[in-house]
Structure formats: structure tokens, C-alpha cells
Short mmCIF file of C-alpha atoms in Angstrom, two decimals:
data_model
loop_
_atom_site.label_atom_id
_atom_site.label_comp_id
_atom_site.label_asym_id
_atom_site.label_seq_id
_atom_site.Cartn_x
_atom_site.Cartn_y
_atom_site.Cartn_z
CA UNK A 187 -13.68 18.25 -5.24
CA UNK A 188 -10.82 16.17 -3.79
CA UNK A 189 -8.31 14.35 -5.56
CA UNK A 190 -9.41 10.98 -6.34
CA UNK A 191 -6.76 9.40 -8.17
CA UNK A 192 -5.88 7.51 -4.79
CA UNK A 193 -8.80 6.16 -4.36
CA UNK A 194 -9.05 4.78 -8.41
CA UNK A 195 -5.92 3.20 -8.15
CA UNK A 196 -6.64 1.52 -4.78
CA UNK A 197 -10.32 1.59 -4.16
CA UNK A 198 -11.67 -0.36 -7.20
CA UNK A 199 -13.10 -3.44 -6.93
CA UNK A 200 -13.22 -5.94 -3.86
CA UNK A 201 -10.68 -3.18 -2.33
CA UNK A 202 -13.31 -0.51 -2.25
CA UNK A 203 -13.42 0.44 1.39
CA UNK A 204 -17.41 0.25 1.44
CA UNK A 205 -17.88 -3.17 0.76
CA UNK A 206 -14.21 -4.28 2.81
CA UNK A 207 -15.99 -4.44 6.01
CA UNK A 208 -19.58 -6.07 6.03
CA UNK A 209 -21.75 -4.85 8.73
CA UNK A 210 -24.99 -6.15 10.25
CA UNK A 211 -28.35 -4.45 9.28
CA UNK A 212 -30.25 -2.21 12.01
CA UNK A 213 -33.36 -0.29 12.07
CA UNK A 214 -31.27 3.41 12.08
CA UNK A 215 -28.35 1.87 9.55
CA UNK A 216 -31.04 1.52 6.97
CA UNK A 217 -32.96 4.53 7.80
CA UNK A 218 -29.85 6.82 7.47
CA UNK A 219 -28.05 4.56 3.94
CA UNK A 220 -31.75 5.18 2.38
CA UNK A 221 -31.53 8.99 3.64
CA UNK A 222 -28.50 9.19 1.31
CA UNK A 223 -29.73 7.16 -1.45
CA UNK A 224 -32.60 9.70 -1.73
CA UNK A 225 -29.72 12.91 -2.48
CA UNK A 226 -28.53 10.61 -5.24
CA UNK A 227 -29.59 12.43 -8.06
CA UNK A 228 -28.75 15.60 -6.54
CA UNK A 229 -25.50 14.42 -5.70
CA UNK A 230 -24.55 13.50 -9.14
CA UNK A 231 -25.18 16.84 -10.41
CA UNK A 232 -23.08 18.81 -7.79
CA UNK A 233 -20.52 16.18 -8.67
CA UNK A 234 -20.89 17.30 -12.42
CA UNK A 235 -20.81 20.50 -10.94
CA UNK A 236 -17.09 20.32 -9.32
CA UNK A 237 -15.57 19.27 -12.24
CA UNK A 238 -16.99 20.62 -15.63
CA UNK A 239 -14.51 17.95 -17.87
CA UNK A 240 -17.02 15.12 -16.22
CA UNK A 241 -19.68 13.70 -18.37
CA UNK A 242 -22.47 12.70 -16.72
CA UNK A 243 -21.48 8.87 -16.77
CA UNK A 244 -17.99 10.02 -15.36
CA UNK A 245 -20.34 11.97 -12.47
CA UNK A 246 -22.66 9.17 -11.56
CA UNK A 247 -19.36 6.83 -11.68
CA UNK A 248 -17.88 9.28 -9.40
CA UNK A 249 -20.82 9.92 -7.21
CA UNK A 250 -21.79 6.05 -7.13
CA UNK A 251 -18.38 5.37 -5.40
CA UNK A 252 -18.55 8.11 -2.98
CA UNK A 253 -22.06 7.73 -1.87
CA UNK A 254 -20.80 3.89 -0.95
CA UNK A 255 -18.15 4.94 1.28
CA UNK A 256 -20.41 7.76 2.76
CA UNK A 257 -23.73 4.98 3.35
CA UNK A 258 -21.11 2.54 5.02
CA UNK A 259 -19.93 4.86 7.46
CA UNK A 260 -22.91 6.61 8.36
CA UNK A 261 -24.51 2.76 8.58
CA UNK A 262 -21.48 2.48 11.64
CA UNK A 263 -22.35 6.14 12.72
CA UNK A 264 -25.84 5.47 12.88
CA UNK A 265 -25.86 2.47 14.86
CA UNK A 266 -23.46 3.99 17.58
CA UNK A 267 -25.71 7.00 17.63
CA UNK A 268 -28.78 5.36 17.91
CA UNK A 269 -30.13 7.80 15.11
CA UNK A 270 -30.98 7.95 11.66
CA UNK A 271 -30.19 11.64 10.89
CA UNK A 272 -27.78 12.32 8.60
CA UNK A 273 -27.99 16.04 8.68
CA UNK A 274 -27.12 16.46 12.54
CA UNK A 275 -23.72 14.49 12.95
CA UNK A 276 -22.64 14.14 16.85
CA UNK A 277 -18.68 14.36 15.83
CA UNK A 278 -17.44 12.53 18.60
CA UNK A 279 -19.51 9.68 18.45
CA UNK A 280 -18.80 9.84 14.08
CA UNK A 281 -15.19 9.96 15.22
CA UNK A 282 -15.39 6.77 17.16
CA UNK A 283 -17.15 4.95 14.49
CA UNK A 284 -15.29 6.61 11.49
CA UNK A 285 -12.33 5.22 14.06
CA UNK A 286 -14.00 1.28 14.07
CA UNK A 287 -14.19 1.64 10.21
CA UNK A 288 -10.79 2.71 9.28
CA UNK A 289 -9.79 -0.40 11.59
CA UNK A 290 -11.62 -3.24 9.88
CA UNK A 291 -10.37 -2.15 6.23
CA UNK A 292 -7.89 -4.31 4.59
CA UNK A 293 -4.13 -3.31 4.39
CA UNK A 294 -4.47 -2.63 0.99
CA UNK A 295 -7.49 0.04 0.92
CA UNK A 296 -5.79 3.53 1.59
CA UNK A 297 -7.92 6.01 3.79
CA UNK A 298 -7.11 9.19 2.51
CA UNK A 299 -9.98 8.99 0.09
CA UNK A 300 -12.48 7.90 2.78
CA UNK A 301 -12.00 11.38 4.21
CA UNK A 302 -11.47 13.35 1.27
CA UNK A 303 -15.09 11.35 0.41
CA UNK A 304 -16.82 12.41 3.39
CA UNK A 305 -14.94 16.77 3.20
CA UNK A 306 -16.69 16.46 -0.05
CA UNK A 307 -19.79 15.29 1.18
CA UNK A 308 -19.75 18.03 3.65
CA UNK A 309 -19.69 20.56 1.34
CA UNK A 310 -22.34 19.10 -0.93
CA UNK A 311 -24.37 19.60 2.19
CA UNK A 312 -23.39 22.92 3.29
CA UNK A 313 -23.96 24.57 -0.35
CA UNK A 314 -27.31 22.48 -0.22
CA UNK A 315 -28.39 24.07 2.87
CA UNK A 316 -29.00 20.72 4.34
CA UNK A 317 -27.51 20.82 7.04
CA UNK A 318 -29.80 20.45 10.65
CA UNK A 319 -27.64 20.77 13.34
CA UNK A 320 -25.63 23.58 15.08
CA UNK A 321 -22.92 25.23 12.42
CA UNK A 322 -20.44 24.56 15.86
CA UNK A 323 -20.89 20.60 14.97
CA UNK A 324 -20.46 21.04 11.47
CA UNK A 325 -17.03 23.05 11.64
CA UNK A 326 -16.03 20.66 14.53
CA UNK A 327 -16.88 17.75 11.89
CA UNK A 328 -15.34 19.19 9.13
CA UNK A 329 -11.78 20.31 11.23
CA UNK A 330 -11.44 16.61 12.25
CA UNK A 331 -11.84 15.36 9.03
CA UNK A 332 -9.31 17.82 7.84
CA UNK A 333 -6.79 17.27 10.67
CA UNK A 334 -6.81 13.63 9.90
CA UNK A 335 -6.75 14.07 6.35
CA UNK A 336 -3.65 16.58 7.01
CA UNK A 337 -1.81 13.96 9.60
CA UNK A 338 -1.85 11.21 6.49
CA UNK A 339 -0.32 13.52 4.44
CA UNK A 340 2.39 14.32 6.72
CA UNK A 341 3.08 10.94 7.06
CA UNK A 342 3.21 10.42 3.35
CA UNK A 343 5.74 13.00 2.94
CA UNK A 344 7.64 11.40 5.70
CA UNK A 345 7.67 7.65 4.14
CA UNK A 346 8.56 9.61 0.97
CA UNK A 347 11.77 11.22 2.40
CA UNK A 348 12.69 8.27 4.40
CA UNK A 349 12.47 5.87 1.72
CA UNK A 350 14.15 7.96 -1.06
CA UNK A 351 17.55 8.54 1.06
CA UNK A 352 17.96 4.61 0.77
CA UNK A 353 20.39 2.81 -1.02
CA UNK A 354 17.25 0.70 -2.49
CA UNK A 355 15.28 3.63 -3.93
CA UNK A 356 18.75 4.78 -6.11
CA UNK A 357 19.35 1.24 -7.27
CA UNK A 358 15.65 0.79 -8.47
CA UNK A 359 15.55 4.21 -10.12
CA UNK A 360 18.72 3.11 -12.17
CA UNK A 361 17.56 0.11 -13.07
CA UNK A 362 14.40 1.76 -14.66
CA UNK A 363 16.26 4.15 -16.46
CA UNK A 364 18.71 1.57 -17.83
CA UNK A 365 15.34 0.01 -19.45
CA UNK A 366 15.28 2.88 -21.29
CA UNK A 367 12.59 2.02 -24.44
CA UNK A 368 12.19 -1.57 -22.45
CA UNK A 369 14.13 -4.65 -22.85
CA UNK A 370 12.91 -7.48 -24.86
CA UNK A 371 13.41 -10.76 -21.80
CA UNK A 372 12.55 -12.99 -24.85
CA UNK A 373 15.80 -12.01 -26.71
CA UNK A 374 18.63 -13.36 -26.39
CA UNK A 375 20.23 -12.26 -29.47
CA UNK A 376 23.85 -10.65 -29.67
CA UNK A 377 22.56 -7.26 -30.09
CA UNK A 378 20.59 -7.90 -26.93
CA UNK A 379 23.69 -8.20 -24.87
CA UNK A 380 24.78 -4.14 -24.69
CA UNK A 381 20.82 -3.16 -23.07
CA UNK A 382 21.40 -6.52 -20.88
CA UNK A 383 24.80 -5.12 -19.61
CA UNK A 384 23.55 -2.08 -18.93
CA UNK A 385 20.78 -2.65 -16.88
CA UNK A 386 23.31 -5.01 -14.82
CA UNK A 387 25.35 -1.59 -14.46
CA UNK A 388 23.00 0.31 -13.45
CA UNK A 389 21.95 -2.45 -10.57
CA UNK A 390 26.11 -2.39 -9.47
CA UNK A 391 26.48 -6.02 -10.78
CA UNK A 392 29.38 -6.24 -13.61
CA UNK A 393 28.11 -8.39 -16.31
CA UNK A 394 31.57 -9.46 -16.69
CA UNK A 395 31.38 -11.37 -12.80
CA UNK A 396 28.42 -13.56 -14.46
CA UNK A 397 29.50 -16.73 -16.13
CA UNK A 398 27.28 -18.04 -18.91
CA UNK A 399 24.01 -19.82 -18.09
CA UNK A 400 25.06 -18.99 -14.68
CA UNK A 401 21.69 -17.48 -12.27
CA UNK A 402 21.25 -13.80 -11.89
CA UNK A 403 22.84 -12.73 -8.59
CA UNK A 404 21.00 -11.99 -5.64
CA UNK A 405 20.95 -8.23 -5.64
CA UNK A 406 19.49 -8.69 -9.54
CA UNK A 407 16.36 -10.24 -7.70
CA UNK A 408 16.07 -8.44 -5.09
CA UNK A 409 16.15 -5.02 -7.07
CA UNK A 410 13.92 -6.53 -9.80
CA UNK A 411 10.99 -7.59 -7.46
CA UNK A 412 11.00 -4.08 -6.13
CA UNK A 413 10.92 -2.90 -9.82
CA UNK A 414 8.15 -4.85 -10.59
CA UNK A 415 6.01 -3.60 -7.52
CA UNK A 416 6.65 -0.36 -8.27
CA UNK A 417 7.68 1.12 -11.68
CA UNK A 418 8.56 -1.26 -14.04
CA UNK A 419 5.83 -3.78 -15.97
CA UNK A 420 5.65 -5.54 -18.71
CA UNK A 421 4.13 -5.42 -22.55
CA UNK A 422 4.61 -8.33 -23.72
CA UNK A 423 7.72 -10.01 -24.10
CA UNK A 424 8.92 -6.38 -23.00
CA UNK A 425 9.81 -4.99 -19.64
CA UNK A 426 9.32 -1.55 -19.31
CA UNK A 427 9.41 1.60 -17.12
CA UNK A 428 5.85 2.93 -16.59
CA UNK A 429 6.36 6.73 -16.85
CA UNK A 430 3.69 7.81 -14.83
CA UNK A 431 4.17 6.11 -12.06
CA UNK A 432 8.13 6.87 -12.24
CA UNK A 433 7.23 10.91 -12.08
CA UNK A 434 5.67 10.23 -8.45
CA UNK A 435 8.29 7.76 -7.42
CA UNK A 436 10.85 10.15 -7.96
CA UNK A 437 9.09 13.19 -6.93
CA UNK A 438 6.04 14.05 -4.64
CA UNK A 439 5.02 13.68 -1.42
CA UNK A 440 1.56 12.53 -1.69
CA UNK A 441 -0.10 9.41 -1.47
CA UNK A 442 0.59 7.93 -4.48
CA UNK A 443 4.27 9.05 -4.27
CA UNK A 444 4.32 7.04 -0.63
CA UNK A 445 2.34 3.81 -1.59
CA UNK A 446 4.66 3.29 -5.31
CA UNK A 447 8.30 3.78 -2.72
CA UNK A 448 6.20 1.46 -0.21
CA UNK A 449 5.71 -0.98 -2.66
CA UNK A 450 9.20 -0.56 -3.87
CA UNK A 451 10.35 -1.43 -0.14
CA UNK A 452 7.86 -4.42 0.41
CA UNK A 453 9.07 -6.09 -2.75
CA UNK A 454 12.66 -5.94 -1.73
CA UNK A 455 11.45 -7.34 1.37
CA UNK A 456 9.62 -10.35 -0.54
CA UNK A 457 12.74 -11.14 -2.39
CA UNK A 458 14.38 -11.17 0.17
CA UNK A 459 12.52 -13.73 2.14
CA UNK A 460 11.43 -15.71 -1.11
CA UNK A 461 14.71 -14.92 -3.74
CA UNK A 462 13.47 -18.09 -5.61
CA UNK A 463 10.05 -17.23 -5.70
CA UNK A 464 9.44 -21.40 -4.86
CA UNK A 465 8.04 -23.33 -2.60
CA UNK A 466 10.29 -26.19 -1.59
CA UNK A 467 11.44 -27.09 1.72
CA UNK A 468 14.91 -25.42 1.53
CA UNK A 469 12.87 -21.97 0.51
CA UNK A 470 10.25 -22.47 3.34
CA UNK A 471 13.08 -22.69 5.38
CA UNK A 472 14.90 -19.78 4.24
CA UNK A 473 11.55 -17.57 4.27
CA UNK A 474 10.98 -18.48 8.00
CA UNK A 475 14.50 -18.46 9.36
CA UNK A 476 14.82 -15.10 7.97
CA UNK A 477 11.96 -14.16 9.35
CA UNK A 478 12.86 -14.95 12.87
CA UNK A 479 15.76 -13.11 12.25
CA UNK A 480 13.50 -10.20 11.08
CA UNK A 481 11.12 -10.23 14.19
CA UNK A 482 14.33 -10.29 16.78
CA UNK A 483 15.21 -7.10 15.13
CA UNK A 484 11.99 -5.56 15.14
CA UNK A 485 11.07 -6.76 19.04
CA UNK A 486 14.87 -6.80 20.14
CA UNK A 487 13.92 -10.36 21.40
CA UNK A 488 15.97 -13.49 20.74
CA UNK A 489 13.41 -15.99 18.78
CA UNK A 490 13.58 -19.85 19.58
CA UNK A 491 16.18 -20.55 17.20
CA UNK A 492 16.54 -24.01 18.43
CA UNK A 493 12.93 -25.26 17.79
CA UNK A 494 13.28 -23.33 14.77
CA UNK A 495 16.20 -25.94 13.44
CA UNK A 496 14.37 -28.73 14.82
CA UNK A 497 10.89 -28.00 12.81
CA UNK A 498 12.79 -27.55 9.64
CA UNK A 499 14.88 -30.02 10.37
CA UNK A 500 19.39 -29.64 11.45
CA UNK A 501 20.41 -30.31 7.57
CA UNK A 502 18.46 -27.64 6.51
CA UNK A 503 18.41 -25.15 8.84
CA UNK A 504 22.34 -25.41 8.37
CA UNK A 505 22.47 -24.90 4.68
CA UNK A 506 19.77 -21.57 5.13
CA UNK A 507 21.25 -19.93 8.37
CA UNK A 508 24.25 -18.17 6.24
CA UNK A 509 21.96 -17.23 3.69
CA UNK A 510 19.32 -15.89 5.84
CA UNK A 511 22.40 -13.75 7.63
CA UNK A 512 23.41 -12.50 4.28
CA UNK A 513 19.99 -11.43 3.34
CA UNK A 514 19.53 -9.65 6.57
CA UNK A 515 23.29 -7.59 5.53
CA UNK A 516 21.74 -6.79 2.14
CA UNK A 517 18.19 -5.72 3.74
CA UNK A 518 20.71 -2.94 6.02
CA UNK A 519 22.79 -2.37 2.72
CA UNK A 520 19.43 -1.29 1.06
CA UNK A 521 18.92 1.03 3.77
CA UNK A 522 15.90 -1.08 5.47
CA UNK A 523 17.40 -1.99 8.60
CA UNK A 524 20.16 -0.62 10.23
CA UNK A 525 23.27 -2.38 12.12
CA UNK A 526 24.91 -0.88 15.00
CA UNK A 527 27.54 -2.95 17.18
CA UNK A 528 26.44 -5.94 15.61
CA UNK A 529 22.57 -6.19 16.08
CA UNK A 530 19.93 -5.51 13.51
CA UNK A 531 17.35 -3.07 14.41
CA UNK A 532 14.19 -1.81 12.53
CA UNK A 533 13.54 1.80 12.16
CA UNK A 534 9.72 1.93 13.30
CA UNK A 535 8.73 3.59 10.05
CA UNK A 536 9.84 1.13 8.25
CA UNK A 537 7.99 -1.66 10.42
CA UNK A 538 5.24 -2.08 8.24
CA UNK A 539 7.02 -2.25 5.28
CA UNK A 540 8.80 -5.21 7.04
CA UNK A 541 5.51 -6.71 8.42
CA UNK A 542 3.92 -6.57 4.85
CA UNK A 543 6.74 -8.19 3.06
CA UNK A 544 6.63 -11.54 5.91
CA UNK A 545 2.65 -11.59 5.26
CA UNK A 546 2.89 -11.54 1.23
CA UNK A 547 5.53 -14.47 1.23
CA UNK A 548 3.31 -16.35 3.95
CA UNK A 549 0.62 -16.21 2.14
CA UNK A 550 2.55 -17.16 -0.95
CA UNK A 551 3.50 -20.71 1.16
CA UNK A 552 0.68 -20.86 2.64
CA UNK A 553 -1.70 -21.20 -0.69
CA UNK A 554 0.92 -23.17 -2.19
CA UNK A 555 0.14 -26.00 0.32
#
């Protein structure tokens, strides 16, 4: 069996890549998802089978969300293949619509699993004896599957290295080793102070710089929020590091190791755009001023900076134009842009990252109106 603790984590729920992308209901879709709703039983047992520590609830759990990835592809397949059988598999056309699927899914539903899902399937059929075709199609099926699956994890091991050489990643790993046994945000005691200070430390702020009642500084934010999306939570009145997902962020190159530093990297980008984490005017503003700024260095094209101050309005747009310019030197300070004879560019790996941090913070305005 394939690892599925990507596809727990991500694939619960409404983000369960079977029921992300609704699909109309043809004569051969519903001949071929009944076709694998009658191996149910039998796939529940070779489930068991894989992994002796299941019970058989853990197996039918198991089985139940694998069979609903496998009956909402092979609903696609089935309809571009004008056939029902789901024992002779024409790869190339199951490419294409494995291709369409992978497409529609939401952002957040990782694909890894989805072929992990269907190598295991495979292999329930092979041992079965199921299969109908040519053994040529299967092994074509099965290398594709594999190739993709192998391409993913290339490119999780890449995000991995890229994002751990930033100055980001070794600011956010000090901050959640500063927590140490977790910090009590609810205390704000004497004895509270020495934890306080050194979590400040261990960000590169001296507590000593911050005057009393005074707002945490920017970089305090900004390394928080990417804390908070990636290895740091809360019990309580407590903030704390959660060890298990600290192990992958540190070390690893799989997918869970890539999504916790890409989380890491699309909070900073949120705080960035939001710092306040409001929605007045001024921080509208600031979101979509910075934003321009963001998209010029992504496209290397100048935005309309002059509509831009006349939508938000001249006052405005002259009290958030510095701070959008400083946010964009502490995005390349982090190590998520880079600056080179003055312009701002965007390292393509890193686009999404960027693009993912502008659509959280729009949405954020966007439901607050």
C-alpha cells in the first residue's frame, strides 16, 4: 500500500478530490462507478490485507476513500472512452482524462494520493487476476502513473530545498524552538517576560527596541503568521510548537515536508499583504498596492499605478506606497523575491507561493464586504 498520510491530512472532508469536481451522469460513467462498487467487499479485504495493524473499520475507512477517488476518475475515463470497462484501460485516453481531473481540483487537494490511489488499485487488480486487457496496457498504465507520481516528488524535494535555504524558514524554526514547552499569550506576569524575550530573540527583534504597550514590530507578524500556518498552534491560552509537524519541516523531502514550508511561505506572504489582519480602507489599500507591486515583479510589467491612487484615493495611496515598498524589501530579505539592480523579480518556483498568498488575503476582503 501507498502512503496515505497525505491524503488524511489534505483529502478529508469537502477537500476530498472525489467529490471537488462534480461531473454530469452518463450511461458508461454509471456502468463503470457501479463496476467498482461491486469489488467493494473484495477491496476492503486486500486493503486489510496490505496492512495487518488495520482493523476492519480502519480497512473499509481506507478502502471507502480510495474507491471514491478511483469511481470519479474512471466516471471521466469512461465518458471519454465511450466504455464502461474497467478492466481494459486505453492509457492514453485515461491520461487525458486523469489530466481534466487533476485540473478541476481545488488548490488545496494535493494529487499525489490520487495516483498513489489508483498504483494501488492496480495492483489490487493484477493480484486479483482481473485484469482484461493486454499486460502491454497495463504496464504502460501503471509506468505513467508512476512517472507522474515520481515527477511530484521531485518537485517536492525541490520546494523543500528551495524554501529551507531562506532567511524565512531559519527565522520560523527559531521562533518555534524559542516556544520551547509553549508560551502562555494570556500572561502577562513578570515571570512571563524572560520566555517573551526570548522568542523576540530568536525572531532578531531586541525586546529592549520595544517600548511598553507599544505594537509588535512588523517582522514579529510576519514570522508569526508563517508560524501559525505551519508549526506552531495553540492549546488554549498556550502557543505551542507541534512536534510532528516540526520533524518534516525541518527534514524530508516529501509531500508533507513541501506543503508545511509552503504554508510557511504563503503565510509570510499573507502578512505581508494584510500585517493588520483588518479590513479598513488604509489595509485594503495596502493589500492591493502591494499587490501591484507583487504582479510587476512576477510579469516584469509596470501596473497602472496611477488608476491605482485614484481608486483608493491620493491621501491614501500616499500614506501605503512606503509601506507597501518596505514590505516588498522584507518579502526579498525573507528570501521570497530577489532584488537585482533595483527591480524585484520572482523566482518561478516560488510563484505560487506568491499567487496563493494575494488569493487568501482577497478572499479575506472580499467576504469581509
Amino acid at each position: 500500500m501507498a502512503n496515505k498520510k497525505r491524503q488524511s491530512k489534505k483529502n478529508s472532508g469537502p477537500g476530498n478530490p472525489a467529490k471537488a469536481a462534480p461531473r454530469g451522469r452518463s450511461v458508461h460513467r454509471i456502468q463503470a462507478q457501479q463496476g467498482i462498487d461491486a469489488l467493494r467487499d473484495d477491496y476492503v479485504r486486500w486493503v486489510a490485507a496490505q496492512v495487518p495493524g488495520f482493523s476492519t473499520a480502519d480497512a473499509a475507512q481506507a478502502s471507502e476513500i480510495q474507491l471514491e477517488v478511483v469511481q470519479a476518475v474512471i466516471g471521466d475515463y469512461a465518458e471519454a472512452a465511450r466504455s464502461a470497462q474497467i478492466f481494459n484501460i486505453d492509457a492514453e485516453v485515461f491520461g487525458e482524462a486523469l489530466a481534466q481531473f487533476l485540473i478541476a481540483l481545488p488548490d488545496e487537494v494535493a494529487p499525489e494520493p490520487i495516483f498513489t490511489t489508483w498504483l494501488d488499485f492496480l495492483s489490487f487488480i493484477e493480484e486479483h487476476e482481473l485484469w482484461e486487457g493486454d499486460q502491454e496496457d497495463y504496464e504502460e498504465l501503471r509506468e505513467m502513473l508512476e512517472d507522474a507520481l515520481e515527477g511530484f516528488a521531485q518537485g517536492d524535494a525541490e520546494i523543500c530545498e528551495l524554501l529551507r535555504a531562506t532567511e524565512l524558514f531559519a527565522k520560523v524554526k527559531s521562533f518555534a524552538l524559542a516556544l520551547g514547552d509553549g508560551i502562555d499569550v494570556s500572561d502577562f506576569s513578570e515571570s512571563s517576560n524572560a520566555p517573551r524575550a526570548r522568542v523576540l530573540e530568536a525572531m532578531g527583534v531586541d525586546p529592549d527596541s520595544i517600548e511598553e504597550d507599544a505594537p509588535a514590530p512588523l517582522v514579529f507578524n510576519y514570522v508569526w503568521n508563517a508560524a501559525m500556518m505551519s508549526v506552531v498552534e495553540t492549546e488554549g491560552e498556550k502557543i505551542v510548537r507541534d512536534d510532528e509537524a516540526f520533524a518534516a519541516f525541518v527534514e524530508g523531502e516529501d509531500a508533507v515536508s513541501a506543503q508545511l514550508l509552503f504554508e510557511m511561505a504563503v503565510g509570510a506572504v499573507q502578512g505581508h499583504l494584510n500585517p493588520t489582519m483588518d479590513d479598513t480602507l488604509r489595509d485594503e489599500a495596502h493589500y492591493l498596492v502591494l499587490r501591484n507591486l507583487l504582479v510587476t515583479a512576477s510579469t516584469g510589467r509596470e501596473g497602472d499605478m496611477d488608476g491605482l491612487r485614484r481608486n483608493v484615493g491620493p491621501k491614501i495611496y500616499d500614506q501605503v506606497l512606503p509601506e507597501a515598498q518596505a514590505a516588498m524589501a522584507s518579502l526579498a530579505s525573507f528570501g521570497l523575491l530577489e532584488l537585482n539592480d533595483g527591480a524585484y523579480s520572482i523566482d518561478e518556483r516560488l510563484t505560487p507561493i506568491i499567487s496563493a498568498g494575494i488569493s487568501e488575503v482577497e478572499a479575506f476582503f472580499e467576504e469581509a464586504e
